[in-house]
Amino acid sequence: MCDDCFGPLDVKYDFPNITKNTFSNREYTYWRYFELLPIEEKSNIVSINAGMTPLVKADKLGEKLGLKNLYIKNDSVNPTFSFKDRPAG
């Protein structure tokens, strides 16, 4: 939101200079996508390295629910073993 008029902000990306290789060799956190996030300086990033947790296929639960492809997000690998770390990144 704009601080002056409280209107929406327009997002502008430098897509011609952003490729899959831009992100592939970086640490596996969501900060690897820095160029796509609303942050101007990398020095402003504070992180507890949460997020980017794995999806685990839940075959038995999926079978009971009649779902062929059920996946569960495993947030127990976050620093405090909880989904509550996710907003803190």
PDB file of N, CA and C in Angstrom:
ATOM      1  N   MET A   1       0.836  -1.151   0.000  1.00  0.00           N
ATOM      2  CA  MET A   1       0.000   0.000   0.000  1.00  0.00           C
ATOM      3  C   MET A   1       0.895   1.232   0.000  1.00  0.00           C
ATOM      4  N   CYS A   2       0.506   2.211  -0.790  1.00  0.00           N
ATOM      5  CA  CYS A   2       1.264   3.455  -0.878  1.00  0.00           C
ATOM      6  C   CYS A   2       1.117   4.245   0.421  1.00  0.00           C
ATOM      7  N   ASP A   3       2.240   4.692   0.977  1.00  0.00           N
ATOM      8  CA  ASP A   3       2.206   5.471   2.215  1.00  0.00           C
ATOM      9  C   ASP A   3       1.542   6.826   2.029  1.00  0.00           C
ATOM     10  N   ASP A   4       1.581   7.361   0.807  1.00  0.00           N
ATOM     11  CA  ASP A   4       1.022   8.690   0.551  1.00  0.00           C
ATOM     12  C   ASP A   4      -0.472   8.663   0.262  1.00  0.00           C
ATOM     13  N   CYS A   5      -0.895   7.800  -0.684  1.00  0.00           N
ATOM     14  CA  CYS A   5      -2.302   7.807  -1.112  1.00  0.00           C
ATOM     15  C   CYS A   5      -3.078   6.576  -0.656  1.00  0.00           C
ATOM     16  N   PHE A   6      -2.397   5.613  -0.021  1.00  0.00           N
ATOM     17  CA  PHE A   6      -3.000   4.363   0.452  1.00  0.00           C
ATOM     18  C   PHE A   6      -3.556   3.502  -0.677  1.00  0.00           C
ATOM     19  N   GLY A   7      -3.104   3.763  -1.889  1.00  0.00           N
ATOM     20  CA  GLY A   7      -3.509   2.961  -3.038  1.00  0.00           C
ATOM     21  C   GLY A   7      -2.606   1.749  -3.191  1.00  0.00           C
ATOM     22  N   PRO A   8      -2.985   0.837  -4.094  1.00  0.00           N
ATOM     23  CA  PRO A   8      -2.154  -0.356  -4.316  1.00  0.00           C
ATOM     24  C   PRO A   8      -0.848  -0.005  -5.016  1.00  0.00           C
ATOM     25  N   LEU A   9       0.166  -0.776  -4.747  1.00  0.00           N
ATOM     26  CA  LEU A   9       1.455  -0.594  -5.408  1.00  0.00           C
ATOM     27  C   LEU A   9       1.510  -1.465  -6.653  1.00  0.00           C
ATOM     28  N   ASP A  10       2.154  -0.975  -7.685  1.00  0.00           N
ATOM     29  CA  ASP A  10       2.369  -1.767  -8.895  1.00  0.00           C
ATOM     30  C   ASP A  10       3.678  -2.524  -8.751  1.00  0.00           C
ATOM     31  N   VAL A  11       3.638  -3.803  -9.035  1.00  0.00           N
ATOM     32  CA  VAL A  11       4.833  -4.633  -8.955  1.00  0.00           C
ATOM     33  C   VAL A  11       5.502  -4.649 -10.320  1.00  0.00           C
ATOM     34  N   LYS A  12       6.802  -4.374 -10.339  1.00  0.00           N
ATOM     35  CA  LYS A  12       7.558  -4.402 -11.589  1.00  0.00           C
ATOM     36  C   LYS A  12       8.734  -5.356 -11.409  1.00  0.00           C
ATOM     37  N   TYR A  13       8.808  -6.342 -12.277  1.00  0.00           N
ATOM     38  CA  TYR A  13       9.885  -7.325 -12.235  1.00  0.00           C
ATOM     39  C   TYR A  13      10.769  -7.167 -13.452  1.00  0.00           C
ATOM     40  N   ASP A  14      12.023  -7.484 -13.292  1.00  0.00           N
ATOM     41  CA  ASP A  14      12.984  -7.462 -14.390  1.00  0.00           C
ATOM     42  C   ASP A  14      13.047  -8.860 -14.995  1.00  0.00           C
ATOM     43  N   PHE A  15      11.919  -9.325 -15.554  1.00  0.00           N
ATOM     44  CA  PHE A  15      11.822 -10.694 -16.057  1.00  0.00           C
ATOM     45  C   PHE A  15      12.884 -11.074 -17.086  1.00  0.00           C
ATOM     46  N   PRO A  16      13.279 -10.193 -17.993  1.00  0.00           N
ATOM     47  CA  PRO A  16      14.309 -10.612 -18.956  1.00  0.00           C
ATOM     48  C   PRO A  16      15.625 -11.035 -18.298  1.00  0.00           C
ATOM     49  N   ASN A  17      15.912 -10.491 -17.118  1.00  0.00           N
ATOM     50  CA  ASN A  17      17.163 -10.822 -16.429  1.00  0.00           C
ATOM     51  C   ASN A  17      16.989 -11.844 -15.311  1.00  0.00           C
ATOM     52  N   ILE A  18      15.780 -12.376 -15.140  1.00  0.00           N
ATOM     53  CA  ILE A  18      15.529 -13.392 -14.121  1.00  0.00           C
ATOM     54  C   ILE A  18      15.240 -14.710 -14.831  1.00  0.00           C
ATOM     55  N   THR A  19      16.073 -15.706 -14.563  1.00  0.00           N
ATOM     56  CA  THR A  19      15.882 -17.020 -15.171  1.00  0.00           C
ATOM     57  C   THR A  19      15.827 -18.075 -14.069  1.00  0.00           C
ATOM     58  N   LYS A  20      15.533 -19.287 -14.450  1.00  0.00           N
ATOM     59  CA  LYS A  20      15.530 -20.388 -13.480  1.00  0.00           C
ATOM     60  C   LYS A  20      16.904 -20.516 -12.820  1.00  0.00           C
ATOM     61  N   ASN A  21      17.956 -20.276 -13.576  1.00  0.00           N
ATOM     62  CA  ASN A  21      19.315 -20.368 -13.041  1.00  0.00           C
ATOM     63  C   ASN A  21      19.609 -19.293 -11.999  1.00  0.00           C
ATOM     64  N   THR A  22      18.850 -18.194 -12.031  1.00  0.00           N
ATOM     65  CA  THR A  22      19.034 -17.143 -11.036  1.00  0.00           C
ATOM     66  C   THR A  22      18.851 -17.705  -9.632  1.00  0.00           C
ATOM     67  N   PHE A  23      17.923 -18.642  -9.470  1.00  0.00           N
ATOM     68  CA  PHE A  23      17.560 -19.156  -8.152  1.00  0.00           C
ATOM     69  C   PHE A  23      18.147 -20.523  -7.828  1.00  0.00           C
ATOM     70  N   SER A  24      18.550 -21.273  -8.814  1.00  0.00           N
ATOM     71  CA  SER A  24      18.862 -22.692  -8.622  1.00  0.00           C
ATOM     72  C   SER A  24      20.047 -22.978  -7.705  1.00  0.00           C
ATOM     73  N   ASN A  25      21.017 -22.104  -7.618  1.00  0.00           N
ATOM     74  CA  ASN A  25      22.208 -22.382  -6.809  1.00  0.00           C
ATOM     75  C   ASN A  25      22.206 -21.663  -5.467  1.00  0.00           C
ATOM     76  N   ARG A  26      21.056 -21.201  -5.052  1.00  0.00           N
ATOM     77  CA  ARG A  26      20.983 -20.456  -3.800  1.00  0.00           C
ATOM     78  C   ARG A  26      20.497 -21.341  -2.651  1.00  0.00           C
ATOM     79  N   GLU A  27      20.695 -20.848  -1.434  1.00  0.00           N
ATOM     80  CA  GLU A  27      20.213 -21.547  -0.247  1.00  0.00           C
ATOM     81  C   GLU A  27      18.713 -21.799  -0.379  1.00  0.00           C
ATOM     82  N   TYR A  28      18.267 -22.952   0.098  1.00  0.00           N
ATOM     83  CA  TYR A  28      16.880 -23.368  -0.087  1.00  0.00           C
ATOM     84  C   TYR A  28      15.976 -22.760   0.985  1.00  0.00           C
ATOM     85  N   THR A  29      15.791 -21.450   0.911  1.00  0.00           N
ATOM     86  CA  THR A  29      14.816 -20.720   1.718  1.00  0.00           C
ATOM     87  C   THR A  29      14.041 -19.847   0.750  1.00  0.00           C
ATOM     88  N   TYR A  30      12.964 -19.232   1.224  1.00  0.00           N
ATOM     89  CA  TYR A  30      12.251 -18.410   0.258  1.00  0.00           C
ATOM     90  C   TYR A  30      12.959 -17.113  -0.051  1.00  0.00           C
ATOM     91  N   TRP A  31      14.026 -16.792   0.666  1.00  0.00           N
ATOM     92  CA  TRP A  31      14.820 -15.609   0.320  1.00  0.00           C
ATOM     93  C   TRP A  31      15.615 -15.833  -0.958  1.00  0.00           C
ATOM     94  N   ARG A  32      15.681 -17.056  -1.435  1.00  0.00           N
ATOM     95  CA  ARG A  32      16.367 -17.312  -2.708  1.00  0.00           C
ATOM     96  C   ARG A  32      15.670 -16.577  -3.843  1.00  0.00           C
ATOM     97  N   TYR A  33      14.400 -16.217  -3.634  1.00  0.00           N
ATOM     98  CA  TYR A  33      13.617 -15.502  -4.647  1.00  0.00           C
ATOM     99  C   TYR A  33      13.615 -13.996  -4.386  1.00  0.00           C
ATOM    100  N   PHE A  34      14.697 -13.488  -3.848  1.00  0.00           N
ATOM    101  CA  PHE A  34      14.837 -12.088  -3.469  1.00  0.00           C
ATOM    102  C   PHE A  34      14.324 -11.137  -4.549  1.00  0.00           C
ATOM    103  N   GLU A  35      14.667 -11.400  -5.787  1.00  0.00           N
ATOM    104  CA  GLU A  35      14.288 -10.492  -6.877  1.00  0.00           C
ATOM    105  C   GLU A  35      12.777 -10.402  -7.078  1.00  0.00           C
ATOM    106  N   LEU A  36      12.039 -11.358  -6.551  1.00  0.00           N
ATOM    107  CA  LEU A  36      10.583 -11.367  -6.713  1.00  0.00           C
ATOM    108  C   LEU A  36       9.851 -10.896  -5.454  1.00  0.00           C
ATOM    109  N   LEU A  37      10.595 -10.499  -4.438  1.00  0.00           N
ATOM    110  CA  LEU A  37      10.003 -10.081  -3.172  1.00  0.00           C
ATOM    111  C   LEU A  37      10.125  -8.568  -3.007  1.00  0.00           C
ATOM    112  N   PRO A  38       9.232  -7.956  -2.225  1.00  0.00           N
ATOM    113  CA  PRO A  38       9.234  -6.493  -2.082  1.00  0.00           C
ATOM    114  C   PRO A  38      10.289  -5.985  -1.098  1.00  0.00           C
ATOM    115  N   ILE A  39      11.543  -6.296  -1.394  1.00  0.00           N
ATOM    116  CA  ILE A  39      12.657  -5.880  -0.549  1.00  0.00           C
ATOM    117  C   ILE A  39      13.696  -5.233  -1.454  1.00  0.00           C
ATOM    118  N   GLU A  40      14.151  -4.062  -1.065  1.00  0.00           N
ATOM    119  CA  GLU A  40      15.099  -3.343  -1.907  1.00  0.00           C
ATOM    120  C   GLU A  40      16.551  -3.721  -1.619  1.00  0.00           C
ATOM    121  N   GLU A  41      16.877  -3.985  -0.373  1.00  0.00           N
ATOM    122  CA  GLU A  41      18.259  -4.269   0.004  1.00  0.00           C
ATOM    123  C   GLU A  41      18.357  -5.615   0.712  1.00  0.00           C
ATOM    124  N   LYS A  42      19.289  -6.435   0.294  1.00  0.00           N
ATOM    125  CA  LYS A  42      19.485  -7.729   0.956  1.00  0.00           C
ATOM    126  C   LYS A  42      19.893  -7.552   2.415  1.00  0.00           C
ATOM    127  N   SER A  43      20.494  -6.421   2.739  1.00  0.00           N
ATOM    128  CA  SER A  43      20.912  -6.183   4.123  1.00  0.00           C
ATOM    129  C   SER A  43      19.715  -6.028   5.066  1.00  0.00           C
ATOM    130  N   ASN A  44      18.511  -5.821   4.518  1.00  0.00           N
ATOM    131  CA  ASN A  44      17.304  -5.694   5.340  1.00  0.00           C
ATOM    132  C   ASN A  44      16.672  -7.036   5.679  1.00  0.00           C
ATOM    133  N   ILE A  45      17.223  -8.120   5.170  1.00  0.00           N
ATOM    134  CA  ILE A  45      16.649  -9.440   5.402  1.00  0.00           C
ATOM    135  C   ILE A  45      17.071  -9.960   6.772  1.00  0.00           C
ATOM    136  N   VAL A  46      16.085 -10.376   7.547  1.00  0.00           N
ATOM    137  CA  VAL A  46      16.319 -11.061   8.815  1.00  0.00           C
ATOM    138  C   VAL A  46      15.613 -12.401   8.686  1.00  0.00           C
ATOM    139  N   SER A  47      16.308 -13.480   8.951  1.00  0.00           N
ATOM    140  CA  SER A  47      15.718 -14.786   8.710  1.00  0.00           C
ATOM    141  C   SER A  47      16.079 -15.777   9.804  1.00  0.00           C
ATOM    142  N   ILE A  48      15.129 -16.661  10.101  1.00  0.00           N
ATOM    143  CA  ILE A  48      15.410 -17.789  10.992  1.00  0.00           C
ATOM    144  C   ILE A  48      15.466 -19.084  10.177  1.00  0.00           C
ATOM    145  N   ASN A  49      15.538 -18.926   8.858  1.00  0.00           N
ATOM    146  CA  ASN A  49      15.615 -20.052   7.924  1.00  0.00           C
ATOM    147  C   ASN A  49      14.431 -21.004   8.043  1.00  0.00           C
ATOM    148  N   ALA A  50      13.250 -20.429   8.141  1.00  0.00           N
ATOM    149  CA  ALA A  50      12.028 -21.230   8.154  1.00  0.00           C
ATOM    150  C   ALA A  50      11.433 -21.242   6.755  1.00  0.00           C
ATOM    151  N   GLY A  51      10.562 -22.189   6.540  1.00  0.00           N
ATOM    152  CA  GLY A  51       9.885 -22.278   5.249  1.00  0.00           C
ATOM    153  C   GLY A  51      10.594 -23.243   4.326  1.00  0.00           C
ATOM    154  N   MET A  52      10.078 -23.354   3.124  1.00  0.00           N
ATOM    155  CA  MET A  52      10.607 -24.265   2.109  1.00  0.00           C
ATOM    156  C   MET A  52      10.649 -25.692   2.655  1.00  0.00           C
ATOM    157  N   THR A  53       9.663 -26.029   3.469  1.00  0.00           N
ATOM    158  CA  THR A  53       9.593 -27.367   4.048  1.00  0.00           C
ATOM    159  C   THR A  53       9.054 -28.361   3.026  1.00  0.00           C
ATOM    160  N   PRO A  54       9.393 -29.631   3.181  1.00  0.00           N
ATOM    161  CA  PRO A  54       9.020 -30.617   2.161  1.00  0.00           C
ATOM    162  C   PRO A  54       7.544 -31.000   2.190  1.00  0.00           C
ATOM    163  N   LEU A  55       7.073 -31.442   1.038  1.00  0.00           N
ATOM    164  CA  LEU A  55       5.759 -32.072   0.932  1.00  0.00           C
ATOM    165  C   LEU A  55       5.968 -33.574   1.047  1.00  0.00           C
ATOM    166  N   VAL A  56       5.131 -34.219   1.842  1.00  0.00           N
ATOM    167  CA  VAL A  56       5.236 -35.659   2.051  1.00  0.00           C
ATOM    168  C   VAL A  56       3.959 -36.301   1.531  1.00  0.00           C
ATOM    169  N   LYS A  57       4.107 -37.305   0.685  1.00  0.00           N
ATOM    170  CA  LYS A  57       2.941 -37.996   0.138  1.00  0.00           C
ATOM    171  C   LYS A  57       2.294 -38.826   1.241  1.00  0.00           C
ATOM    172  N   ALA A  58       0.984 -38.634   1.415  1.00  0.00           N
ATOM    173  CA  ALA A  58       0.236 -39.330   2.464  1.00  0.00           C
ATOM    174  C   ALA A  58      -0.667 -40.369   1.815  1.00  0.00           C
ATOM    175  N   ASP A  59      -0.073 -41.482   1.394  1.00  0.00           N
ATOM    176  CA  ASP A  59      -0.809 -42.522   0.662  1.00  0.00           C
ATOM    177  C   ASP A  59      -1.978 -43.097   1.455  1.00  0.00           C
ATOM    178  N   LYS A  60      -1.733 -43.501   2.698  1.00  0.00           N
ATOM    179  CA  LYS A  60      -2.788 -44.162   3.484  1.00  0.00           C
ATOM    180  C   LYS A  60      -3.934 -43.204   3.802  1.00  0.00           C
ATOM    181  N   LEU A  61      -3.616 -41.987   4.201  1.00  0.00           N
ATOM    182  CA  LEU A  61      -4.662 -41.009   4.481  1.00  0.00           C
ATOM    183  C   LEU A  61      -5.413 -40.658   3.196  1.00  0.00           C
ATOM    184  N   GLY A  62      -4.673 -40.501   2.113  1.00  0.00           N
ATOM    185  CA  GLY A  62      -5.302 -40.230   0.826  1.00  0.00           C
ATOM    186  C   GLY A  62      -6.252 -41.336   0.411  1.00  0.00           C
ATOM    187  N   GLU A  63      -5.841 -42.573   0.655  1.00  0.00           N
ATOM    188  CA  GLU A  63      -6.693 -43.722   0.323  1.00  0.00           C
ATOM    189  C   GLU A  63      -7.989 -43.685   1.136  1.00  0.00           C
ATOM    190  N   LYS A  64      -7.871 -43.380   2.430  1.00  0.00           N
ATOM    191  CA  LYS A  64      -9.069 -43.302   3.288  1.00  0.00           C
ATOM    192  C   LYS A  64     -10.001 -42.178   2.856  1.00  0.00           C
ATOM    193  N   LEU A  65      -9.422 -41.112   2.328  1.00  0.00           N
ATOM    194  CA  LEU A  65     -10.226 -39.964   1.909  1.00  0.00           C
ATOM    195  C   LEU A  65     -10.643 -40.041   0.442  1.00  0.00           C
ATOM    196  N   GLY A  66     -10.190 -41.075  -0.246  1.00  0.00           N
ATOM    197  CA  GLY A  66     -10.520 -41.226  -1.658  1.00  0.00           C
ATOM    198  C   GLY A  66      -9.731 -40.294  -2.562  1.00  0.00           C
ATOM    199  N   LEU A  67      -8.525 -39.954  -2.142  1.00  0.00           N
ATOM    200  CA  LEU A  67      -7.672 -39.045  -2.910  1.00  0.00           C
ATOM    201  C   LEU A  67      -6.431 -39.789  -3.389  1.00  0.00           C
ATOM    202  N   LYS A  68      -6.133 -39.665  -4.671  1.00  0.00           N
ATOM    203  CA  LYS A  68      -4.974 -40.373  -5.226  1.00  0.00           C
ATOM    204  C   LYS A  68      -3.655 -39.680  -4.901  1.00  0.00           C
ATOM    205  N   ASN A  69      -3.669 -38.377  -4.848  1.00  0.00           N
ATOM    206  CA  ASN A  69      -2.433 -37.621  -4.644  1.00  0.00           C
ATOM    207  C   ASN A  69      -2.597 -36.627  -3.503  1.00  0.00           C
ATOM    208  N   LEU A  70      -2.500 -37.101  -2.282  1.00  0.00           N
ATOM    209  CA  LEU A  70      -2.586 -36.228  -1.120  1.00  0.00           C
ATOM    210  C   LEU A  70      -1.182 -36.012  -0.566  1.00  0.00           C
ATOM    211  N   TYR A  71      -0.824 -34.758  -0.396  1.00  0.00           N
ATOM    212  CA  TYR A  71       0.474 -34.403   0.164  1.00  0.00           C
ATOM    213  C   TYR A  71       0.258 -33.547   1.401  1.00  0.00           C
ATOM    214  N   ILE A  72       1.126 -33.707   2.380  1.00  0.00           N
ATOM    215  CA  ILE A  72       1.059 -32.943   3.621  1.00  0.00           C
ATOM    216  C   ILE A  72       2.357 -32.159   3.756  1.00  0.00           C
ATOM    217  N   LYS A  73       2.240 -30.900   4.125  1.00  0.00           N
ATOM    218  CA  LYS A  73       3.409 -30.048   4.320  1.00  0.00           C
ATOM    219  C   LYS A  73       4.043 -30.394   5.664  1.00  0.00           C
ATOM    220  N   ASN A  74       5.321 -30.723   5.663  1.00  0.00           N
ATOM    221  CA  ASN A  74       6.023 -31.122   6.884  1.00  0.00           C
ATOM    222  C   ASN A  74       6.741 -29.922   7.494  1.00  0.00           C
ATOM    223  N   ASP A  75       6.021 -29.147   8.285  1.00  0.00           N
ATOM    224  CA  ASP A  75       6.624 -27.986   8.929  1.00  0.00           C
ATOM    225  C   ASP A  75       7.400 -28.348  10.191  1.00  0.00           C
ATOM    226  N   SER A  76       7.465 -29.633  10.532  1.00  0.00           N
ATOM    227  CA  SER A  76       8.232 -30.034  11.714  1.00  0.00           C
ATOM    228  C   SER A  76       9.735 -29.893  11.492  1.00  0.00           C
ATOM    229  N   VAL A  77      10.162 -29.592  10.281  1.00  0.00           N
ATOM    230  CA  VAL A  77      11.590 -29.378  10.034  1.00  0.00           C
ATOM    231  C   VAL A  77      11.974 -27.901  10.176  1.00  0.00           C
ATOM    232  N   ASN A  78      11.013 -27.054  10.543  1.00  0.00           N
ATOM    233  CA  ASN A  78      11.306 -25.654  10.832  1.00  0.00           C
ATOM    234  C   ASN A  78      12.067 -25.555  12.153  1.00  0.00           C
ATOM    235  N   PRO A  79      12.706 -24.406  12.433  1.00  0.00           N
ATOM    236  CA  PRO A  79      13.519 -24.280  13.649  1.00  0.00           C
ATOM    237  C   PRO A  79      12.800 -24.618  14.951  1.00  0.00           C
ATOM    238  N   THR A  80      11.512 -24.270  15.079  1.00  0.00           N
ATOM    239  CA  THR A  80      10.791 -24.598  16.314  1.00  0.00           C
ATOM    240  C   THR A  80       9.845 -25.773  16.106  1.00  0.00           C
ATOM    241  N   PHE A  81      10.038 -26.499  15.012  1.00  0.00           N
ATOM    242  CA  PHE A  81       9.243 -27.694  14.699  1.00  0.00           C
ATOM    243  C   PHE A  81       7.756 -27.370  14.521  1.00  0.00           C
ATOM    244  N   SER A  82       7.453 -26.177  14.005  1.00  0.00           N
ATOM    245  CA  SER A  82       6.069 -25.732  13.927  1.00  0.00           C
ATOM    246  C   SER A  82       5.818 -24.887  12.684  1.00  0.00           C
ATOM    247  N   PHE A  83       4.567 -24.873  12.232  1.00  0.00           N
ATOM    248  CA  PHE A  83       4.154 -24.004  11.132  1.00  0.00           C
ATOM    249  C   PHE A  83       4.242 -22.539  11.552  1.00  0.00           C
ATOM    250  N   LYS A  84       4.315 -22.265  12.849  1.00  0.00           N
ATOM    251  CA  LYS A  84       4.333 -20.889  13.344  1.00  0.00           C
ATOM    252  C   LYS A  84       5.604 -20.146  12.935  1.00  0.00           C
ATOM    253  N   ASP A  85       6.639 -20.873  12.523  1.00  0.00           N
ATOM    254  CA  ASP A  85       7.866 -20.237  12.046  1.00  0.00           C
ATOM    255  C   ASP A  85       7.680 -19.608  10.669  1.00  0.00           C
ATOM    256  N   ARG A  86       6.733 -20.101   9.917  1.00  0.00           N
ATOM    257  CA  ARG A  86       6.582 -19.715   8.518  1.00  0.00           C
ATOM    258  C   ARG A  86       6.527 -18.197   8.309  1.00  0.00           C
ATOM    259  N   PRO A  87       5.708 -17.430   9.053  1.00  0.00           N
ATOM    260  CA  PRO A  87       5.681 -15.984   8.810  1.00  0.00           C
ATOM    261  C   PRO A  87       6.990 -15.292   9.165  1.00  0.00           C
ATOM    262  N   ALA A  88       7.773 -15.882  10.050  1.00  0.00           N
ATOM    263  CA  ALA A  88       9.033 -15.267  10.462  1.00  0.00           C
ATOM    264  C   ALA A  88      10.130 -15.464   9.433  1.00  0.00           C
ATOM    265  N   GLY A  89       9.972 -16.459   8.560  1.00  0.00           N
ATOM    266  CA  GLY A  89      10.916 -16.732   7.485  1.00  0.00           C
ATOM    267  C   GLY A  89      12.298 -16.906   7.969  1.00  0.00           C
TER     268      GLY A  89
END
